[in-house]
Amino acid sequence: MSIGTLYDKVWDLHRVTDLPGGSTQLFVGLHLIHEVTSPQAFAALEEKNLTVRCQERTIATVDHIVPTISQKRPFSDPLAEEMLATLEKNCKKHKITLHGIGSGNQGVVHVMAPELGLTQPGMTVACGDSHTSTHGAFGAIAFGIGTSQVRDVLASQSIAMNKLKVRRLWFDGQLNKGVYAKDLILHAIRKLGVKGGVGFAYEFSGPAIHALSMEERMTICNMAIEGGARCGYINPDETTFSYLKGKPNAPDEKEWGKAIKWWESLCTDKNAKFDDEVLFDASQITPTVTWGITPGQGLSINESIPFPESLQESDRPIAKEAYSYMQLQPGTPIQGVEIDVCFIGSCTNGRLSDLQAAAQIAKGRKVAKGIKAFVVPGSEQVAKAAKDEGLDNIFVEAGFEWREPGCSMCLAMNPDKLEGRQISASSSNRNFKGRQGSSSGRTLLMSPAMVAAAAINGKVTDVRKIINENQL
Amino acid sequence: MKTNFPNGKISKVTGKCIVLKGDDIDTDRIIPARFLKCVNFNSLGEQVFADDRIELTGNHPFDKNHNQGASILIVNDNFGCGSSREHAPQALMRWGIRGIIGQSFAEIFYGNCLALGIPCAIAPSSKIKTIQASVESNNKMNWILDLQQKTIQSPKESWSISIEKGPLEMLLSGKWDATSQLIAQEKKLTEVMYKLPYIKNFK
Ligand code: SF4
């Protein structure tokens, strides 16, 4: 059993009571809602004649279903329009703040909340979306929940949960140039497996982690769930505090000292006990790309599609499924695999620094012929900041499409979809069969800079070559 | 279609059984992703197993005439694996399922069922197969899934099943409904909340 970790401390502070059946009732400090998983929850609430317990701790935005080409209302898809209209109606009725389209704050829920300073260290954060783990980057305990739990949190601002074990993933050294947070997390998932984190919270720490910016930290915690961990977190530090300072919902100047003191007190103790510890050397991590149908099927850019014999027995059936679905043969180098579509965006890699990294590669180059490449900022704030720097022009000149903010092709609950057997280079987080909107569509996950490099060359490329040759 | 959803104390599920064979039936098969684009769960009952049913053109167990109105589903191993969508148990419930017996269930699916008041009982593989055969040999028979006795019985036969202790107590006592459990703790919750310095933004 873990003792003295941030997870333990936050858990204890938010524990309301033990429930029959063995779970614990946990207070939820921030509840984020969106159009996909909230409508049924509101309906169930009304069916039971209940109201929203803490309107001011519930914040809404719209992201999954919004089109990214024209966001004019009503949307051309009547189902999408109905979902947004329902969210608007529910928020109005229950007096919940909705950061809607055109508000300047709309965005993918996991991009929007940190930007507004809503996500803070030591909070419990819940949202009806599995990538809620993103918010752990701030030292919050943040987890995705199902629709019936959305209803529970709306009704009671709390949730029934079982305590997780804590595994520390310690990263020594530093990431090399051309290697990004995305590579680090893809590498960790590859090593520990997509089920490796089941039953665990992941604490990411070590010098390589604390050298990262907040946006990079969010990329890492975002994909904790792909490693099977319900939540991932990073102990808050100076980087966290200076990111938060001055954000709209952050504590005021007057209270700032008090806030920092509390946040620091929650950090994992020096002599804390973990249920498990794993050590990585960040300097050994290389650009990493997935080749298969789970995020755990990753390869270093210089490797080839594995032969079944080289895999553990338990990994072979899914590998076989992947060869045929992906139409990639064992022994094929991943570098050079031709692609059709390039997608830069999502709550994993749709933030300003992601677009900057991709733009650095795209600048002055051209998207290869026949490739469809597009950039979808994670939020209206990201879009604005990127435009202020002229990133949109860099992309457009290179032949990328510049879109409006939303989840886009990450899960394709909107018009952005792969077609037929198209294969994409994506900065998103899931490469499951059919994930990007075509039941035979294929996805290679990689960092945004790698996606840009793939767009320029029309095939999977080692971004470090472009960086080194051009002394970027 | 049944509309009287589970409520209060649950000690028994009665009615016809329906057999669905196969291991690792995932939630994508139970309810395909395209049906997630909805604002309520009402039509999920008709969409349950949509793609499998299209493929089997009328020969899927959920389409067969003699299975209509059934309330106890008999499945095999690792039922409900895959995505966490609550739409899956919702779809089964709205079709009419009130109890499930299988060799094993995926964890999140199991929890989602419990939250709806649908007991998931388990039995070893060989016993499941015997029960499935018995159901199929006489598909008009009425069965009782008895949680107190831990049995599944017809007028002719009876088999023991098992069900986890915590969930069993929750179902028998009517305390499976998480929402009312959570709301009941209002006083404690308020205490915990106001001890958290961020609630008033550290003022
Ligand atoms: S960007 Fe993708 S992973 Fe993130 S919330 Fe949207 S659909 Fe989910």
XYZ file of C-alpha atoms and ligand atoms in Angstrom:
683
model
C 0.000 0.000 0.000
C 1.331 3.434 -0.924
C 1.971 5.946 1.862
C 2.748 9.640 1.650
C 2.291 10.094 -2.094
C 0.374 13.034 -3.516
C -2.304 10.534 -4.502
C -2.672 9.352 -0.880
C -2.840 12.891 0.465
C -5.394 14.133 -2.048
C -7.452 10.982 -1.557
C -7.556 11.465 2.220
C -8.495 15.137 1.965
C -11.416 14.379 -0.364
C -12.688 11.243 1.340
C -16.265 11.690 2.543
C -17.097 8.232 3.831
C -16.888 4.502 3.138
C -19.849 3.086 1.283
C -21.570 -0.282 1.540
C -19.989 -2.563 -1.033
C -16.513 -1.400 -0.117
C -15.944 1.726 -2.172
C -15.178 5.217 -0.904
C -17.184 8.357 -1.465
C -14.849 11.007 -2.806
C -15.595 14.720 -3.098
C -15.072 16.074 -6.623
C -13.403 19.486 -6.737
C -13.929 20.195 -10.411
C -16.491 18.599 -12.685
C -16.051 19.185 -16.405
C -18.858 18.314 -18.767
C -19.333 18.230 -22.533
C -22.045 17.440 -25.052
C -21.481 13.695 -25.462
C -21.687 12.209 -21.988
C -23.791 14.797 -20.160
C -27.240 14.775 -21.836
C -28.260 11.343 -20.532
C -26.938 12.291 -17.107
C -29.081 15.427 -16.987
C -32.073 13.412 -18.174
C -31.499 10.844 -15.415
C -31.152 13.647 -12.867
C -34.508 15.041 -13.860
C -36.088 11.598 -13.903
C -35.121 11.362 -10.227
C -36.195 14.907 -9.434
C -32.684 15.939 -8.435
C -30.732 19.143 -9.008
C -27.084 20.008 -9.561
C -25.290 20.073 -6.188
C -22.467 22.526 -7.033
C -23.217 24.557 -10.131
C -20.142 26.713 -9.588
C -17.873 23.654 -9.583
C -19.331 22.372 -12.850
C -17.946 23.787 -16.097
C -19.025 22.927 -19.628
C -17.656 23.199 -23.114
C -18.379 21.629 -26.497
C -15.722 19.707 -28.381
C -16.403 16.194 -29.687
C -19.103 16.895 -32.256
C -18.194 20.385 -33.471
C -17.318 20.645 -37.147
C -13.908 22.226 -37.757
C -14.567 23.791 -41.156
C -17.636 25.904 -40.538
C -18.960 26.283 -37.032
C -22.014 28.213 -38.156
C -25.210 27.249 -36.345
C -27.271 25.259 -36.843
C -24.674 22.597 -37.663
C -25.356 20.730 -40.878
C -25.497 17.445 -38.937
C -28.849 17.570 -37.096
C -27.684 15.074 -34.466
C -24.666 17.232 -33.628
C -26.892 20.281 -33.490
C -29.279 18.487 -31.156
C -26.437 17.485 -28.853
C -25.109 21.034 -28.559
C -28.597 22.503 -28.202
C -29.283 20.011 -25.397
C -26.078 21.003 -23.616
C -26.972 24.679 -23.948
C -30.426 24.055 -22.587
C -29.130 22.006 -19.652
C -26.457 24.563 -18.749
C -28.944 27.386 -18.866
C -31.481 25.536 -16.780
C -28.947 24.499 -14.135
C -26.945 27.756 -14.216
C -23.725 26.105 -15.360
C -21.019 28.109 -17.133
C -20.683 26.970 -20.740
C -17.634 28.002 -22.735
C -19.368 27.771 -26.090
C -18.274 28.401 -29.653
C -17.140 31.983 -30.146
C -16.762 32.659 -26.419
C -12.999 32.840 -26.845
C -12.600 29.961 -24.386
C -14.198 27.012 -26.165
C -11.957 24.044 -26.786
C -11.320 20.388 -26.137
C -12.323 20.048 -22.501
C -8.812 18.988 -21.418
C -7.235 21.946 -23.194
C -9.807 24.481 -22.046
C -9.828 23.871 -18.279
C -6.062 24.222 -17.692
C -5.948 27.355 -19.846
C -8.547 29.000 -17.665
C -6.729 28.035 -14.473
C -9.644 25.808 -13.481
C -7.376 22.800 -12.979
C -5.201 23.265 -9.907
C -2.892 21.124 -7.773
C -4.532 19.008 -5.109
C -7.970 18.979 -6.692
C -10.001 15.967 -7.634
C -11.154 16.432 -11.213
C -13.799 14.303 -12.907
C -15.156 14.379 -16.435
C -17.130 11.971 -18.564
C -14.143 11.346 -20.780
C -11.275 8.936 -20.260
C -8.558 11.487 -21.072
C -9.383 13.447 -17.939
C -6.075 12.028 -16.709
C -4.551 15.036 -18.548
C -5.268 17.293 -15.569
C -2.925 15.225 -13.426
C -0.126 17.298 -14.982
C -0.952 19.897 -12.302
C -0.771 17.490 -9.408
C -4.532 16.977 -9.456
C -6.110 13.539 -9.151
C -8.130 13.459 -12.326
C -10.091 10.559 -13.741
C -12.582 9.799 -16.468
C -16.048 8.609 -15.461
C -19.066 6.968 -17.116
C -22.398 8.623 -17.723
C -24.055 7.233 -14.604
C -21.179 8.687 -12.614
C -21.632 12.034 -14.374
C -25.160 11.930 -13.003
C -23.822 11.073 -9.538
C -21.337 13.933 -9.594
C -23.979 16.364 -10.820
C -26.319 15.257 -8.040
C -23.849 14.960 -5.180
C -20.503 16.508 -6.263
C -18.981 13.200 -5.281
C -18.334 9.772 -6.621
C -18.029 6.189 -5.398
C -14.501 4.919 -6.076
C -11.989 2.323 -5.071
C -8.527 3.459 -4.111
C -5.814 2.714 -6.653
C -2.283 1.530 -6.104
C 0.499 3.955 -6.975
C 3.344 3.203 -9.361
C 6.182 5.687 -9.748
C 7.620 6.030 -13.245
C 10.981 7.728 -12.721
C 12.673 9.296 -15.722
C 16.371 10.015 -15.340
C 18.391 12.100 -17.766
C 16.923 14.466 -20.350
C 15.085 14.089 -23.632
C 17.282 14.687 -26.674
C 16.570 17.200 -29.395
C 13.790 16.056 -31.706
C 12.376 13.792 -29.009
C 9.185 15.029 -27.385
C 6.838 14.337 -24.482
C 4.724 12.243 -26.862
C 7.704 9.987 -27.530
C 8.312 9.624 -23.815
C 4.782 8.446 -23.088
C 4.548 6.203 -26.166
C 7.827 4.659 -25.037
C 6.537 4.088 -21.486
C 3.317 2.485 -22.746
C 5.290 0.280 -25.102
C 7.434 -0.925 -22.216
C 4.717 -1.368 -19.592
C 1.878 -2.424 -21.912
C -1.635 -1.107 -22.387
C -2.881 -3.152 -19.445
C 0.205 -2.548 -17.295
C -1.399 0.333 -15.430
C -4.728 -1.315 -14.621
C -5.455 -0.720 -10.942
C -2.724 1.926 -10.673
C -2.320 5.665 -10.549
C 0.900 6.630 -12.338
C 3.202 9.152 -10.689
C 5.550 10.538 -13.343
C 8.691 11.966 -11.807
C 12.421 12.388 -12.112
C 14.598 15.087 -13.653
C 13.366 14.501 -17.223
C 9.754 15.059 -16.156
C 10.368 18.147 -14.067
C 12.331 19.717 -16.924
C 9.156 19.658 -19.048
C 6.744 22.547 -19.597
C 3.135 22.255 -18.406
C 1.941 21.552 -21.935
C 4.394 18.695 -22.289
C 3.352 17.343 -18.908
C -0.255 17.356 -20.050
C 0.682 15.256 -23.088
C 2.187 12.671 -20.762
C -0.635 12.499 -18.231
C -3.178 12.531 -21.065
C -1.987 9.132 -22.231
C -1.658 7.530 -18.793
C -5.038 6.020 -19.600
C -3.621 4.399 -22.736
C -1.217 2.626 -20.425
C -4.178 1.317 -18.440
C -3.781 3.740 -15.501
C -7.018 5.479 -14.580
C -5.026 8.562 -13.638
C -1.512 9.899 -13.925
C -0.004 12.866 -12.115
C 3.097 14.980 -11.678
C 3.988 16.674 -8.401
C 3.501 20.431 -8.740
C 6.617 22.614 -8.842
C 7.739 26.112 -9.906
C 6.739 25.365 -13.512
C 3.218 24.539 -12.352
C 2.913 27.629 -10.194
C 4.175 30.050 -12.807
C 1.854 28.532 -15.422
C -1.123 29.085 -13.112
C -0.223 32.573 -11.968
C -2.560 35.172 -13.415
C -4.906 32.646 -15.024
C -8.566 33.718 -14.724
C -9.545 31.142 -12.096
C -6.249 30.914 -10.230
C -6.011 32.282 -6.666
C -5.519 36.048 -6.407
C -2.199 37.737 -5.767
C -3.193 38.248 -2.120
C -3.771 34.551 -1.518
C -0.973 33.332 -3.765
C 1.500 32.565 -0.980
C -1.109 30.573 0.922
C -1.980 28.592 -2.187
C 1.638 27.682 -2.947
C 2.154 26.548 0.601
C -0.827 24.209 0.422
C 0.127 22.894 -2.994
C 3.673 22.177 -1.887
C 2.428 20.363 1.197
C 0.649 17.869 -1.060
C 3.730 16.789 -2.971
C 4.870 13.213 -2.517
C 7.071 12.905 0.582
C 10.762 12.089 0.208
C 10.287 8.814 2.074
C 6.956 7.947 0.470
C 6.143 4.318 -0.223
C 4.975 3.189 -3.652
C 3.295 -0.044 -4.631
C 5.663 -0.295 -7.545
C 8.520 1.669 -9.137
C 9.892 1.640 -12.669
C 12.997 3.405 -13.864
C 13.549 4.892 -17.327
C 16.447 6.742 -18.913
C 14.954 9.614 -20.903
C 18.157 10.140 -22.884
C 17.683 6.704 -24.447
C 14.237 7.524 -25.804
C 13.996 8.095 -29.562
C 11.127 9.302 -31.752
C 8.445 6.678 -31.289
C 5.632 5.683 -33.653
C 2.865 3.125 -33.263
C 2.503 0.600 -36.052
C -0.482 -1.440 -34.862
C -3.938 -1.208 -33.361
C -3.119 -0.475 -29.723
C -1.031 2.402 -28.346
C 1.295 -0.199 -26.871
C 2.391 -1.336 -30.324
C 5.112 1.291 -30.588
C 8.444 1.313 -32.363
C 11.492 3.482 -32.245
C 11.769 5.273 -35.588
C 14.746 3.097 -36.566
C 13.011 -0.199 -35.924
C 10.956 -2.482 -38.131
C 7.555 -4.084 -37.664
C 8.269 -6.923 -35.219
C 8.171 -10.603 -36.124
C 5.766 -12.597 -33.964
C 8.656 -14.729 -32.650
C 10.304 -11.628 -31.199
C 7.203 -10.811 -29.164
C 6.006 -12.239 -25.901
C 3.533 -15.036 -26.389
C 0.673 -12.940 -24.982
C 1.335 -10.112 -27.469
C 1.244 -12.318 -30.551
C -2.507 -12.640 -31.216
C -3.014 -8.847 -31.245
C 0.121 -8.428 -33.376
C -1.286 -10.868 -35.924
C -4.534 -8.954 -35.958
C -2.521 -5.773 -36.483
C -0.460 -7.083 -39.433
C -3.601 -7.827 -41.365
C -5.570 -4.749 -40.316
C -2.681 -2.351 -40.858
C -1.497 -4.196 -43.973
C 2.045 -4.012 -42.656
C 4.320 -7.034 -42.836
C 6.810 -8.047 -40.145
C 10.288 -6.826 -41.027
C 9.098 -3.656 -42.789
C 10.982 -0.616 -41.454
C 8.489 1.829 -39.933
C 10.453 4.664 -41.458
C 9.274 5.109 -45.005
C 5.746 3.750 -44.526
C 3.635 5.867 -46.880
C 0.726 7.783 -45.466
C -2.404 9.493 -46.816
C -3.592 11.857 -44.103
C -1.808 13.977 -41.486
C -3.670 15.203 -38.423
C -2.206 17.627 -35.905
C -4.485 18.318 -32.953
C -6.418 16.683 -30.043
C -6.156 16.973 -26.270
C -2.849 15.123 -26.428
C -1.065 17.440 -28.821
C -3.291 20.355 -29.828
C -1.685 23.030 -27.649
C 0.402 26.024 -28.675
C 3.792 24.397 -28.136
C 2.664 21.410 -30.218
C 1.702 23.686 -33.086
C 4.987 25.567 -32.696
C 6.981 22.342 -32.932
C 5.066 21.259 -36.024
C 5.295 24.707 -37.626
C 9.052 24.700 -37.177
C 9.169 21.629 -39.423
C 6.528 22.860 -41.874
C 8.035 26.320 -42.317
C 9.279 26.933 -45.832
C 8.445 23.383 -46.941
C 5.550 21.859 -48.829
C 3.192 19.037 -47.967
C 3.926 16.126 -50.332
C 1.613 15.687 -53.291
C -1.573 13.748 -52.641
C -1.373 14.107 -48.858
C -4.235 15.640 -46.940
C -2.786 17.482 -43.965
C -4.654 19.586 -41.446
C -4.081 21.390 -38.173
C -6.804 21.661 -35.552
C -5.990 23.899 -32.574
C -7.122 22.441 -29.261
C -9.047 25.537 -28.265
C -10.033 29.043 -29.292
C -7.249 30.368 -27.064
C -4.691 28.146 -28.766
C -6.009 29.231 -32.174
C -5.678 32.880 -31.252
C -2.193 32.560 -29.797
C -1.059 30.580 -32.839
C -2.465 33.180 -35.218
C -0.809 35.973 -33.257
C 2.500 34.258 -34.002
C 1.601 33.665 -37.633
C 1.613 29.881 -37.300
C -1.603 29.606 -39.312
C 0.138 31.242 -42.287
C 3.158 28.985 -42.001
C 0.892 25.946 -42.149
C -1.292 27.246 -44.957
C 1.716 28.206 -47.062
C 3.088 24.728 -46.591
C -0.182 23.224 -47.802
C -1.840 22.298 -44.513
C -5.461 23.194 -43.866
C -5.986 25.418 -40.842
C -9.181 24.480 -38.980
C -11.432 25.646 -36.147
C -10.898 24.130 -32.654
C -12.433 20.779 -31.659
C -11.689 17.069 -31.219
C -11.777 16.616 -34.983
C -10.360 13.364 -36.321
C -9.202 12.139 -32.911
C -12.424 10.163 -32.740
C -14.359 11.432 -35.725
C -17.724 12.123 -34.081
C -17.802 15.054 -36.501
C -17.225 15.439 -40.250
C -13.427 14.883 -39.989
C -12.897 11.224 -40.811
C -10.570 8.862 -42.572
C -12.032 7.262 -45.671
C -11.751 3.618 -46.593
C -8.330 2.159 -45.880
C -6.572 5.511 -45.590
C -3.584 5.553 -43.269
C -2.918 8.585 -41.113
C -0.072 10.076 -39.157
C -1.837 11.470 -36.081
C -0.814 13.440 -33.038
C -3.823 12.033 -31.145
C -3.896 9.197 -28.620
C -5.731 6.167 -29.932
C -5.034 3.951 -32.907
C -7.851 1.468 -32.332
C -9.514 -0.092 -35.345
C -12.030 2.344 -36.765
C -11.151 5.065 -34.249
C -10.749 7.773 -36.861
C -14.100 7.301 -38.503
C -13.547 4.618 -41.119
C -14.040 1.007 -40.094
C -10.920 0.088 -42.053
C -8.968 3.336 -41.492
C -5.458 3.074 -40.055
C -3.659 5.322 -37.586
C 0.013 5.797 -36.744
C 0.448 7.782 -33.534
C 3.423 10.114 -33.203
C 4.488 13.567 -32.003
C 3.190 16.663 -33.842
C 6.652 17.409 -35.229
C 6.812 13.865 -36.584
C 3.361 14.296 -38.158
C 4.582 17.468 -39.868
C 7.673 15.647 -41.111
C 5.479 12.830 -42.424
C 3.324 15.376 -44.242
C 6.355 16.942 -45.942
C 7.821 13.628 -47.079
C 4.576 11.712 -47.599
C 5.909 8.934 -45.423
C 7.023 8.221 -41.882
C 10.185 10.241 -41.352
C 12.723 10.735 -38.576
C 12.108 14.360 -37.662
C 15.611 14.602 -36.229
C 17.016 14.504 -39.769
C 15.118 17.639 -40.738
C 16.088 19.278 -37.470
C 19.783 18.453 -37.810
C 20.152 19.143 -41.532
C 18.615 22.540 -41.094
C 20.090 23.275 -37.701
C 16.633 24.040 -36.312
C -40.164 -3.625 -24.448
C -40.086 -3.459 -20.664
C -40.042 -0.040 -19.115
C -40.175 -0.950 -15.438
C -36.475 -0.599 -14.813
C -34.816 -2.121 -11.718
C -35.774 -0.393 -8.523
C -35.250 -0.864 -4.779
C -34.285 -4.214 -3.284
C -33.409 -6.851 -5.846
C -33.476 -10.457 -4.701
C -34.801 -12.247 -7.791
C -34.980 -11.962 -11.526
C -37.682 -14.050 -13.168
C -38.551 -14.764 -16.772
C -37.293 -16.489 -19.865
C -33.584 -16.963 -20.470
C -31.749 -15.969 -23.640
C -28.482 -17.593 -24.666
C -25.709 -15.625 -26.345
C -22.650 -17.728 -27.030
C -19.057 -16.558 -27.425
C -16.096 -15.317 -25.379
C -14.815 -11.724 -25.291
C -17.985 -10.089 -26.591
C -17.028 -6.414 -26.350
C -19.116 -3.318 -25.747
C -18.592 -2.234 -29.348
C -20.550 -5.281 -30.397
C -23.181 -4.787 -27.719
C -23.728 -1.239 -28.942
C -21.727 0.019 -31.949
C -20.030 3.403 -31.552
C -22.251 5.262 -33.987
C -25.168 4.949 -31.573
C -23.272 6.941 -28.934
C -24.329 10.062 -30.746
C -27.611 10.427 -28.913
C -29.030 12.678 -26.224
C -30.877 9.973 -24.323
C -30.736 6.222 -23.964
C -34.318 5.590 -25.105
C -33.687 3.996 -28.474
C -30.695 1.918 -27.372
C -32.918 -1.108 -26.729
C -33.624 -1.491 -30.432
C -29.971 -0.935 -31.336
C -28.472 -3.571 -29.070
C -26.065 -5.814 -31.073
C -27.051 -3.837 -34.187
C -24.141 -4.911 -36.404
C -24.164 -8.552 -35.343
C -27.891 -8.655 -36.002
C -27.543 -7.144 -39.456
C -24.877 -9.700 -40.229
C -27.055 -12.604 -39.087
C -30.200 -11.317 -40.848
C -32.815 -12.351 -38.336
C -30.906 -15.305 -36.903
C -29.314 -13.459 -33.998
C -30.596 -14.624 -30.592
C -31.927 -11.115 -29.917
C -34.064 -11.361 -33.064
C -35.458 -14.841 -32.611
C -39.133 -14.909 -31.845
C -38.957 -17.285 -28.906
C -36.436 -15.021 -27.172
C -38.602 -11.921 -27.200
C -39.471 -10.822 -23.684
C -36.569 -12.734 -22.128
C -34.984 -11.186 -19.043
C -32.021 -13.388 -18.068
C -29.030 -13.417 -20.405
C -26.642 -16.395 -20.367
C -23.204 -15.557 -21.781
C -19.719 -17.073 -21.739
C -16.310 -15.642 -20.823
C -15.131 -12.002 -20.436
C -18.439 -10.520 -21.460
C -18.558 -6.718 -21.882
C -14.855 -6.086 -22.470
C -13.609 -3.057 -24.428
C -14.706 0.565 -24.110
C -16.282 1.722 -20.871
C -19.473 2.951 -22.494
C -22.442 2.721 -20.183
C -24.548 2.547 -23.309
C -23.842 -1.207 -23.380
C -25.688 -2.250 -20.201
C -28.251 0.466 -20.929
C -28.968 -1.120 -24.306
C -29.315 -4.572 -22.749
C -31.541 -3.227 -19.990
C -33.747 -1.350 -22.422
C -34.129 -4.466 -24.542
C -35.386 -6.221 -21.414
C -32.409 -7.871 -19.728
C -32.603 -7.761 -15.902
C -29.909 -10.262 -14.933
C -26.853 -11.859 -16.569
C -25.067 -15.122 -15.893
C -21.662 -15.834 -17.391
C -18.242 -17.322 -16.805
C -16.738 -13.866 -16.224
C -17.404 -10.175 -16.871
C -15.174 -7.227 -17.728
C -14.713 -5.033 -14.662
C -16.168 -1.755 -15.904
C -19.102 -3.461 -17.562
C -19.805 -5.299 -14.317
C -19.776 -2.015 -12.374
C -22.006 -0.319 -14.920
C -24.521 -3.174 -14.643
C -24.519 -2.979 -10.870
C -25.182 0.769 -11.066
C -28.329 -0.050 -13.051
C -29.441 -2.797 -10.684
C -28.580 -5.648 -13.046
C -26.965 -8.559 -11.185
C -24.098 -10.324 -12.973
C -23.721 -13.846 -11.590
C -20.918 -16.222 -12.453
C -20.508 -19.971 -12.837
C -17.721 -22.185 -14.199
C -17.502 -22.711 -17.937
C -18.886 -26.247 -17.963
C -21.888 -25.305 -15.873
C -22.624 -22.297 -18.101
C -22.618 -24.592 -21.110
C -25.032 -26.999 -19.419
C -27.372 -24.152 -18.515
C -27.199 -22.809 -22.060
C -28.052 -26.256 -23.443
C -30.943 -26.637 -21.056
C -32.359 -23.231 -21.975
C -32.067 -24.007 -25.657
C -33.762 -27.380 -25.287
C -36.886 -25.737 -23.930
C -37.015 -22.094 -24.775
C -40.472 -21.431 -23.352
C -39.518 -22.254 -19.795
C -39.569 -19.644 -17.042
C -36.511 -19.347 -14.823
C -35.703 -17.693 -11.519
C -32.328 -16.156 -10.816
C -32.479 -16.213 -7.037
C -29.832 -14.008 -5.432
C -30.577 -15.082 -1.878
C -30.362 -18.804 -2.684
C -27.633 -18.184 -5.240
C -29.308 -20.379 -7.787
C -30.748 -20.299 -11.239
C -33.751 -22.578 -11.408
C -36.516 -23.708 -13.705
C -39.499 -25.813 -12.608
C -37.330 -28.829 -13.477
C -33.762 -27.959 -12.612
C -31.598 -25.871 -10.340
C -27.945 -24.839 -10.505
C -25.868 -22.904 -8.043
C -24.267 -19.668 -9.216
C -22.044 -17.232 -7.375
C -22.092 -13.505 -7.008
C -19.571 -11.226 -5.300
C -20.355 -10.421 -1.695
C -20.268 -6.603 -1.861
C -22.481 -6.284 -4.931
C -24.807 -8.991 -3.598
C -25.385 -7.058 -0.381
C -25.930 -3.881 -2.342
C -28.579 -5.516 -4.531
C -30.366 -7.295 -1.667
C -30.490 -4.193 0.501
C -31.447 -1.900 -2.394
C -28.242 0.062 -1.904
C -26.953 -0.463 -5.454
C -28.264 2.917 -6.465
C -25.107 4.978 -6.001
C -26.843 8.311 -6.418
C -29.055 7.992 -3.359
C -26.140 6.611 -1.320
C -24.048 9.624 -2.208
C -26.759 12.183 -1.624
C -27.435 10.706 1.801
C -24.045 11.969 3.033
C -24.774 15.649 2.483
C -23.592 16.770 5.927
C -20.260 14.979 5.812
C -19.735 16.089 2.256
C -20.214 19.746 3.151
C -17.702 19.384 5.973
C -15.087 17.854 3.717
C -15.726 20.451 1.045
C -15.240 23.483 3.283
C -12.017 22.130 4.689
C -10.500 22.281 1.215
C -8.782 25.648 0.844
C -9.405 25.857 -2.898
C -13.171 25.875 -2.441
C -13.011 29.564 -1.539
C -9.988 30.156 -3.725
C -7.732 30.297 -0.632
C -9.518 33.355 0.756
S -9.410 15.164 -28.436
Fe -9.822 12.986 -28.619
S -9.225 12.038 -26.711
Fe -9.351 14.245 -26.411
S -11.388 14.584 -25.574
Fe -11.504 14.853 -27.795
S -12.046 12.849 -28.578
Fe -11.369 12.521 -26.477
